[in-house]
Coordinates of C-alpha atoms and ligand atoms in Angstrom, one line a residue:
M9 CA -2.8 -11.1 6.7
V10 CA -0.7 -8.1 7.6
I11 CA -1.6 -4.5 8.5
G12 CA 0.8 -1.5 8.9
P13 CA 1.5 2.1 8.0
K14 CA 0.9 3.1 4.4
W15 CA 3.5 1.8 2.0
N16 CA 3.1 4.8 -0.3
L17 CA 3.9 8.2 1.3
D18 CA 4.3 11.4 -0.5
E19 CA 7.4 13.6 0.2
Y20 CA 5.5 15.7 2.7
E21 CA 4.3 12.6 4.6
Q22 CA 7.9 11.2 4.6
R23 CA 9.1 14.2 6.5
S24 CA 6.3 14.6 9.0
A25 CA 7.2 14.8 12.7
I26 CA 3.7 13.3 13.5
V27 CA 4.0 9.6 12.9
P28 CA 1.9 6.5 13.6
C29 CA 2.7 4.7 16.8
V30 CA 4.3 1.4 15.8
G31 CA 2.0 -0.4 18.3
C32 CA -1.4 1.0 17.6
F33 CA -1.1 3.6 14.7
T34 CA -2.4 6.6 16.7
D35 CA -0.6 9.8 16.1
C36 CA 2.5 10.5 18.1
Q37 CA 5.3 12.9 18.0
L38 CA 8.8 11.8 16.8
G39 CA 11.2 11.8 19.8
V40 CA 8.8 11.7 22.7
Y41 CA 8.3 8.0 23.7
R42 CA 10.2 5.1 22.1
C43 CA 9.8 1.3 22.2
D44 CA 12.5 0.3 24.7
R45 CA 13.6 -2.6 22.5
C46 CA 13.8 -1.1 19.0
N47 CA 13.7 2.6 19.7
W48 CA 10.9 3.4 17.2
P49 CA 8.3 6.0 18.3
V50 CA 5.3 4.9 20.3
C51 CA 2.3 6.7 21.8
K52 CA 3.1 5.7 25.3
P53 CA 5.7 3.4 26.9
D54 CA 3.1 0.6 27.6
C55 CA 1.1 0.8 24.4
P56 CA -0.6 -2.7 24.2
G57 CA 0.2 -3.0 20.5
L58 CA 3.9 -3.3 21.2
V59 CA 3.6 -6.8 22.5
N60 CA 0.7 -7.9 20.2
A61 CA 1.8 -10.8 18.0
N62 CA -0.2 -9.3 15.1
L63 CA 1.1 -5.8 15.5
H64 CA 4.5 -4.5 16.6
A65 CA 5.8 -7.8 17.9
I66 CA 6.1 -8.9 14.3
E67 CA 8.8 -6.5 13.3
C68 CA 10.3 -5.3 16.6
P69 CA 12.9 -8.1 16.8
I70 CA 14.3 -7.0 13.4
L71 CA 14.0 -3.3 13.9
R72 CA 16.2 -3.8 17.0
F73 CA 19.2 -4.3 14.7
G74 CA 19.0 -0.7 13.4
G75 CA 21.5 1.6 14.9
G76 CA 19.1 4.6 15.1
P77 CA 19.4 8.0 13.4
K78 CA 22.9 9.5 13.4
P79 CA 23.5 12.3 14.3
R80 CA 20.4 12.3 16.4
D81 CA 19.9 16.1 16.4
D82 CA 19.7 16.4 12.6
P83 CA 16.0 16.3 11.8
E84 CA 16.7 15.2 8.2
A85 CA 18.7 12.2 9.5
V86 CA 15.8 11.3 11.8
F87 CA 13.2 11.4 9.1
D88 CA 15.5 9.4 6.9
Y89 CA 16.0 6.7 9.5
Y90 CA 12.3 6.3 10.4
R91 CA 10.9 5.3 7.0
Y92 CA 7.3 4.3 7.8
D93 CA 6.7 3.5 4.1
A94 CA 9.1 0.6 4.4
M95 CA 7.5 -0.8 7.6
L96 CA 4.8 -2.8 5.9
V97 CA 7.3 -4.4 3.6
L98 CA 9.3 -5.5 6.6
K99 CA 6.2 -6.8 8.4
C100 CA 5.4 -8.9 5.3
L101 CA 9.0 -10.3 5.3
A102 CA 8.9 -11.0 9.0
L103 CA 5.7 -13.0 8.6
Q104 CA 7.9 -16.0 7.7
I105 CA 9.1 -16.1 11.4
H106 CA 5.7 -16.4 12.9
N107 CA 3.7 -18.1 10.2
R108 CA 5.6 -19.6 7.4
P109 CA 2.5 -21.1 5.5
L110 CA 0.9 -17.6 5.6
F111 CA 4.1 -16.1 4.3
D112 CA 4.3 -18.6 1.4
Q113 CA 0.6 -17.9 0.6
M114 CA 1.3 -14.2 0.5
M115 CA 4.3 -14.7 -1.8
Q116 CA 1.9 -16.4 -4.3
L117 CA 0.0 -13.1 -4.7
E118 CA 0.4 -11.2 -8.0
S119 CA 3.5 -8.9 -7.9
H120 CA 4.0 -8.2 -11.6
Y121 CA 7.7 -8.5 -10.8
E122 CA 8.9 -8.8 -14.4
A123 CA 6.8 -5.8 -15.5
R124 CA 8.0 -3.7 -12.6
K125 CA 11.7 -4.5 -13.1
G126 CA 13.5 -1.6 -14.6
S127 CA 10.5 0.8 -14.2
Q128 CA 10.5 4.0 -12.2
Y129 CA 8.5 2.3 -9.5
Y130 CA 11.1 -0.4 -9.2
R131 CA 14.0 2.2 -8.9
D132 CA 12.1 4.2 -6.3
A133 CA 11.3 1.1 -4.3
D134 CA 14.9 0.0 -4.5
D135 CA 16.1 3.3 -3.2
R136 CA 13.5 4.1 -0.6
T137 CA 12.7 0.6 0.7
V138 CA 14.8 -2.3 -0.4
Q139 CA 18.3 -1.0 0.1
Y140 CA 17.2 0.9 3.2
L141 CA 15.9 -2.3 4.9
L142 CA 18.9 -4.4 3.8
K143 CA 21.5 -1.8 5.0
N144 CA 19.9 -0.8 8.3
F145 CA 18.3 -4.0 9.6
L146 CA 18.7 -7.1 7.5
A147 CA 22.5 -6.9 7.0
P148 CA 23.2 -6.5 10.8
L149 CA 20.7 -9.3 11.4
K150 CA 22.5 -11.6 8.9
K151 CA 25.8 -10.8 10.6
Q152 CA 24.4 -11.9 14.0
E153 CA 22.9 -15.1 12.4
E154 CA 26.4 -16.0 11.1
I155 CA 28.0 -15.4 14.5
Q156 CA 25.4 -17.4 16.4
G157 CA 25.1 -20.0 13.6
K158 CA 21.3 -19.7 13.9
T159 CA 19.0 -18.5 11.1
V160 CA 16.1 -16.3 12.1
L161 CA 15.0 -15.0 8.7
P162 CA 15.8 -17.6 6.0
V163 CA 14.4 -15.5 3.1
A164 CA 15.7 -11.9 3.1
D165 CA 17.1 -11.0 -0.3
A166 CA 16.5 -8.0 -2.5
K167 CA 14.4 -9.9 -5.0
T168 CA 12.0 -11.0 -2.3
L169 CA 11.7 -7.5 -1.0
H170 CA 11.0 -6.2 -4.5
K171 CA 8.3 -8.9 -4.9
I172 CA 6.7 -7.8 -1.7
C173 CA 6.7 -4.2 -2.9
G174 CA 4.9 -5.3 -6.0
I175 CA 2.5 -7.5 -4.0
L176 CA 1.6 -4.5 -1.9
E177 CA 1.2 -2.2 -4.9
V178 CA -1.2 -4.6 -6.6
N179 CA -3.1 -6.0 -3.6
A180 CA -2.9 -3.8 -0.5
M181 CA -6.1 -2.1 0.6
V182 CA -6.2 1.3 2.2
I183 CA -7.8 1.4 5.7
P184 CA -9.1 4.7 6.9
L185 CA -8.8 5.0 10.7
T186 CA -11.3 7.0 12.8
N187 CA -8.4 9.4 13.7
G188 CA -8.1 10.4 10.0
R189 CA -4.9 8.5 9.4
E190 CA -4.8 5.9 6.6
I191 CA -3.0 2.6 7.1
C192 CA -2.7 -0.4 4.7
G193 CA -3.6 -4.0 4.9
L194 CA -3.1 -7.2 2.9
Y195 CA -6.1 -9.5 2.8
P196 CA -5.8 -12.8 1.1
I197 CA -9.5 -13.2 0.2
G198 CA -10.3 -9.5 -0.1
C199 CA -7.8 -9.0 -2.9
M200 CA -9.3 -11.7 -4.9
L201 CA -12.4 -9.7 -5.8
E202 CA -12.3 -8.6 -9.4
H203 CA -12.4 -5.0 -10.4
C204 CA -15.3 -3.2 -12.1
C205 CA -15.9 0.5 -12.5
M206 CA -19.5 -0.2 -11.4
P207 CA -18.8 -2.6 -8.5
N208 CA -21.6 -4.7 -6.9
C209 CA -19.9 -4.7 -3.5
F210 CA -18.3 -2.2 -1.2
Y211 CA -16.2 -2.9 1.9
T212 CA -15.7 -1.7 5.4
F213 CA -13.1 -2.3 8.1
D214 CA -13.9 -3.1 11.8
C215 CA -11.4 -1.3 13.9
T216 CA -12.6 -3.1 17.1
K217 CA -11.9 -6.5 15.6
G218 CA -8.3 -6.1 14.4
M219 CA -9.3 -4.4 11.1
K220 CA -11.5 -7.2 10.0
L221 CA -12.6 -6.7 6.4
T222 CA -16.3 -7.0 5.5
F223 CA -17.8 -6.9 2.0
K224 CA -21.4 -5.9 1.5
A225 CA -23.5 -6.0 -1.5
G226 CA -24.2 -2.5 -3.0
R227 CA -27.1 -3.8 -5.1
N228 CA -28.9 -7.0 -5.9
I229 CA -26.5 -9.6 -7.2
E230 CA -27.7 -12.3 -9.5
K231 CA -26.8 -16.0 -8.9
G232 CA -23.6 -16.8 -10.7
E233 CA -22.6 -13.1 -11.1
H234 CA -19.0 -12.3 -10.1
L235 CA -18.5 -10.3 -7.0
S236 CA -16.6 -7.1 -7.8
T237 CA -15.2 -4.1 -6.0
T238 CA -13.3 -1.1 -7.4
Y239 CA -9.5 -0.7 -7.4
T240 CA -9.8 2.9 -8.3
H241 CA -12.1 5.9 -7.6
A242 CA -15.7 5.5 -8.7
L243 CA -16.2 9.2 -9.0
W244 CA -13.3 9.8 -11.4
G245 CA -13.8 10.0 -15.1
T246 CA -13.0 7.2 -17.5
Q247 CA -9.6 8.5 -18.7
Q248 CA -8.4 9.1 -15.1
R249 CA -9.7 5.7 -13.9
R250 CA -8.1 3.7 -16.7
D251 CA -4.8 5.6 -16.4
H252 CA -4.7 4.9 -12.6
L253 CA -5.5 1.2 -13.2
K254 CA -2.9 0.9 -15.9
T255 CA -0.2 2.5 -13.9
N256 CA -0.9 0.9 -10.5
K257 CA -2.6 -2.4 -11.4
Y258 CA -1.2 -3.2 -14.8
F259 CA -4.4 -3.7 -16.8
S260 CA -6.6 -1.8 -19.1
C261 CA -10.2 -1.8 -17.9
S262 CA -12.8 -2.3 -20.6
C263 CA -15.9 -2.7 -18.5
A264 CA -19.3 -1.5 -19.8
R265 CA -18.8 1.9 -18.1
C266 CA -15.3 2.4 -19.6
A267 CA -16.5 1.3 -23.1
D268 CA -19.4 3.7 -23.1
P269 CA -18.3 7.3 -24.0
T270 CA -21.2 8.7 -21.9
E271 CA -20.3 6.4 -19.0
L272 CA -23.8 4.8 -19.1
G273 CA -25.6 8.1 -19.6
T274 CA -24.0 9.8 -16.6
Y275 CA -21.8 12.1 -18.8
L276 CA -19.3 12.0 -16.0
S277 CA -16.3 13.0 -18.1
A278 CA -18.1 14.9 -20.8
L279 CA -16.9 18.4 -21.6
R280 CA -19.5 21.1 -22.1
C281 CA -19.2 22.8 -25.5
L282 CA -17.5 26.2 -25.2
G283 CA -17.9 27.0 -28.9
V284 CA -15.8 29.6 -30.5
D285 CA -15.2 33.0 -28.8
G286 CA -17.2 31.9 -25.8
G287 CA -20.4 31.3 -27.7
G288 CA -21.0 27.7 -26.6
C289 CA -24.1 25.7 -27.4
S290 CA -25.7 23.1 -25.1
G291 CA -23.8 20.2 -26.7
Y292 CA -21.2 18.0 -25.1
Q293 CA -17.7 16.8 -26.2
L294 CA -17.2 13.0 -25.7
P295 CA -14.3 10.7 -26.7
I296 CA -15.1 8.9 -29.9
D297 CA -13.5 5.7 -28.6
S298 CA -13.3 5.8 -24.8
L299 CA -11.1 2.6 -24.7
N300 CA -8.4 4.4 -26.7
D301 CA -6.4 6.9 -24.6
A302 CA -5.4 8.8 -27.8
S303 CA -9.0 9.0 -29.1
D304 CA -10.3 12.2 -30.7
W305 CA -13.2 13.9 -29.0
K306 CA -16.3 15.2 -30.8
Ligands
ZN415 ZN1 0.3 3.1 20.6
ZN416 ZN1 9.9 -2.3 19.2
ZN417 ZN1 -13.9 0.2 -16.2
ZN418 ZN1 -21.3 23.4 -29.7

């Protein structure tokens, strides 16, 4: 549906001078080459991704309305202007120009808008992404639309942007590139697979075919059995997985693995008994009720 730079960057990544090319996502240095239409950094002036209708050509006409970093020699202003974590949200919004039915289909995906509203995630997204996009690109675009009497982007309000932030948080998949960089993608069918902490499928991306997503069976699957993948990390312990799912995906997992304190005999989150004064026995400490975050251990 849409692929682009990661929507969730940590503070270190937000202030990196090595950024993904807006055309092809290879690493490039801030301030070397720029797209001659929108001024965003590119790997080389003729990167083929710049004119690709599924890559930079989606957002370039909107980014053009940005005034660029001011003053240009202040590195903080430069980092603050080129917010790569807002790019995927803008790409999703711009989808309405090129493919309205696909945009409408995307807006139907789960965003947990009501649950997010007022949360820390919502406030962070407002600050970092929504107001940034409105102020730098969407407001100037709106002004031009009014002058020319022609609407380019019919839907461009803060609520829609927040919904897109939620949709990405719930549905976006991380794509590891061969150069070590991670980007994100939204896949209408891929995000329908249900979660399980012992998934029966795993997925791969084909970089040579426009990041085509392929699911493969990880074990024999019975007829009628639901296909599943994992929305968290399979090698994390139950408490960590459930906490991650609750925070990012808004549900409490109670799959067979989560419900079993020993995690199906793997003892993945068990603590070895340390005893008193270092004289531990060979026993283990396990949560009494692994589906209760506040459970006692014994
Ligand atoms: Zn490039
Ligand atoms: Zn451009
Ligand atoms: Zn689970
Ligand atoms: Zn003991």
